[in-house]
Every structure is written in structure tokens, then in C-alpha cells.
Amino acid sequence: MSEKPSIYACPHCGKKTFNPLTKALAGGMNTKGRVCQACGRRAVNGKVSTIVRTVLMLIAVVIVFVTYFIESSNMKAYLIMAGTIVAAWLLSMLFDAFFCPLIKVVRNDAS
């Protein structure tokens, strides 16, 4: 049986040169991505990462609007809003680091 490729493997050379931190910071498909230490080419997180990040940020925006209209205390409302946005950003980074596979860069200027 063939072994399942690692999510930390470079999509160009196949070597496991990425760790969870570099993979989380590789960015989405609209970024230049991170450079593979073995082959020198760039890799980014794929479409699934973009979809998950978009859904999480939309949920965060809805929570921010609901908090703005419902909460009466300004300081408490600001803390809830900031915490919601930071939590959505951290959850998307954790998803990128541990679940989403890397793909080749699609930007022309990033090769």
C-alpha cells in the first residue's frame, strides 16, 4: 500500500521541510508563501484553507455586529469584539498548521 503524503511535505520535491509553525505562516493562495529549504520553491495553503478562513471571519463579523447592537457596556463589547476576531484568526492558523495540505504557489510573481 502507498503511504499517505504528509501535510508538511513540499508539493514540489516531496520532502518534509515544513513544520506546523512555518506551515501556519505560509499564508493563503493570494500570498507568496514560504520557501522550501530543500528545493527553494514556494508553497502555500490551499483552497480549503481559504474557505475555512473566510467562514471563520464571516462568523466573527456576525458576532461583532450582534455584540455591537446587544451589549450595553462599551468596554465589555470592545473586548468581546476584539477577542472574537483574534480567536477566528488563531483558529484559522491552527487549521492551516495541522489539517490543510500545502500546494504550489499560483501567483506569477512568486515563483
Tab-separated table of C-alpha atoms in Angstrom:
chain	number	residue	atom	x	y	z
A	1	MET	CA	0.000	0.000	0.000
A	2	SER	CA	1.138	3.506	-0.712
A	3	GLU	CA	1.784	5.769	2.200
A	4	LYS	CA	-0.343	8.901	2.531
A	5	PRO	CA	1.756	12.014	1.808
A	6	SER	CA	2.474	14.233	4.780
A	7	ILE	CA	0.779	17.618	5.065
A	8	TYR	CA	4.222	19.006	5.931
A	9	ALA	CA	5.791	17.814	2.666
A	10	CYS	CA	6.752	20.271	-0.050
A	11	PRO	CA	4.395	19.959	-3.051
A	12	HIS	CA	7.368	20.382	-5.417
A	13	CYS	CA	10.027	17.997	-4.101
A	14	GLY	CA	8.010	15.907	-1.613
A	15	LYS	CA	10.444	16.334	1.300
A	16	LYS	CA	9.155	17.139	4.805
A	17	THR	CA	10.795	20.535	5.187
A	18	PHE	CA	7.859	22.384	6.775
A	19	ASN	CA	6.843	22.300	10.435
A	20	PRO	CA	3.494	23.413	11.929
A	21	LEU	CA	4.705	26.979	12.525
A	22	THR	CA	6.070	27.570	9.025
A	23	LYS	CA	3.014	25.879	7.548
A	24	ALA	CA	0.646	28.092	9.562
A	25	LEU	CA	2.541	31.183	8.409
A	26	ALA	CA	2.692	30.090	4.749
A	27	GLY	CA	-0.474	32.023	4.010
A	28	GLY	CA	-3.288	31.552	1.564
A	29	MET	CA	-3.388	31.366	-2.184
A	30	ASN	CA	-3.070	35.140	-2.620
A	31	THR	CA	0.277	35.296	-0.775
A	32	LYS	CA	3.813	34.484	-1.881
A	33	GLY	CA	4.008	31.584	0.582
A	34	ARG	CA	7.028	30.035	2.292
A	35	VAL	CA	10.211	28.791	0.687
A	36	CYS	CA	11.053	25.074	0.890
A	37	GLN	CA	14.508	24.602	2.426
A	38	ALA	CA	15.248	21.612	0.188
A	39	CYS	CA	14.304	22.829	-3.308
A	40	GLY	CA	13.952	26.601	-2.840
A	41	ARG	CA	10.472	26.813	-4.345
A	42	ARG	CA	7.428	28.302	-2.633
A	43	ALA	CA	4.349	26.602	-1.167
A	44	VAL	CA	1.064	27.949	0.232
A	45	ASN	CA	-2.023	26.575	1.950
A	46	GLY	CA	-4.761	25.558	-0.499
A	47	LYS	CA	-8.388	26.308	-1.261
A	48	VAL	CA	-9.668	24.544	1.840
A	49	SER	CA	-7.646	26.941	3.978
A	50	THR	CA	-9.151	29.923	2.165
A	51	ILE	CA	-12.683	28.597	2.603
A	52	VAL	CA	-12.222	27.850	6.315
A	53	ARG	CA	-10.630	31.259	6.946
A	54	THR	CA	-13.475	33.017	5.117
A	55	VAL	CA	-16.161	31.134	7.051
A	56	LEU	CA	-14.461	31.814	10.396
A	57	MET	CA	-14.070	35.519	9.627
A	58	LEU	CA	-17.703	35.800	8.486
A	59	ILE	CA	-18.830	34.199	11.748
A	60	ALA	CA	-16.588	36.634	13.636
A	61	VAL	CA	-18.080	39.622	11.786
A	62	VAL	CA	-21.609	38.445	12.585
A	63	ILE	CA	-20.687	38.087	16.262
A	64	VAL	CA	-19.115	41.567	16.218
A	65	PHE	CA	-22.291	43.119	14.782
A	66	VAL	CA	-24.552	41.251	17.183
A	67	THR	CA	-22.355	42.295	20.110
A	68	TYR	CA	-22.404	45.909	18.943
A	69	PHE	CA	-26.182	46.035	18.868
A	70	ILE	CA	-26.909	43.979	22.013
A	71	GLU	CA	-24.179	44.792	24.539
A	72	SER	CA	-24.683	47.995	26.540
A	73	SER	CA	-21.255	48.266	28.178
A	74	ASN	CA	-18.740	49.724	25.721
A	75	MET	CA	-15.612	48.250	27.294
A	76	LYS	CA	-17.119	44.784	27.572
A	77	ALA	CA	-18.369	44.992	23.979
A	78	TYR	CA	-14.940	46.040	22.684
A	79	LEU	CA	-13.278	43.151	24.499
A	80	ILE	CA	-15.783	40.664	23.068
A	81	MET	CA	-15.292	42.058	19.554
A	82	ALA	CA	-11.500	42.011	19.729
A	83	GLY	CA	-11.494	38.546	21.282
A	84	THR	CA	-13.778	37.217	18.567
A	85	ILE	CA	-11.561	38.466	15.755
A	86	VAL	CA	-8.372	37.210	17.427
A	87	ALA	CA	-9.989	33.807	18.088
A	88	ALA	CA	-11.079	33.488	14.445
A	89	TRP	CA	-7.570	34.370	13.271
A	90	LEU	CA	-5.941	31.870	15.664
A	91	LEU	CA	-8.394	29.094	14.726
A	92	SER	CA	-7.638	29.608	11.037
A	93	MET	CA	-3.894	29.470	11.756
A	94	LEU	CA	-4.334	26.248	13.770
A	95	PHE	CA	-6.351	24.747	10.934
A	96	ASP	CA	-3.608	25.677	8.471
A	97	ALA	CA	-0.911	24.231	10.733
A	98	PHE	CA	-2.495	20.841	11.402
A	99	PHE	CA	-5.135	19.982	8.792
A	100	CYS	CA	-4.669	21.710	5.440
A	101	PRO	CA	-2.186	20.354	2.848
A	102	LEU	CA	0.318	22.586	1.065
A	103	ILE	CA	0.005	23.364	-2.649
A	104	LYS	CA	2.187	25.059	-5.250
A	105	VAL	CA	2.045	28.847	-5.489
A	106	VAL	CA	-0.405	30.120	-8.111
A	107	ARG	CA	0.868	33.712	-8.222
A	108	ASN	CA	3.036	34.582	-11.212
A	109	ASP	CA	5.292	36.973	-9.286
A	110	ALA	CA	6.070	34.470	-6.505
A	111	SER	CA	7.928	31.795	-8.455
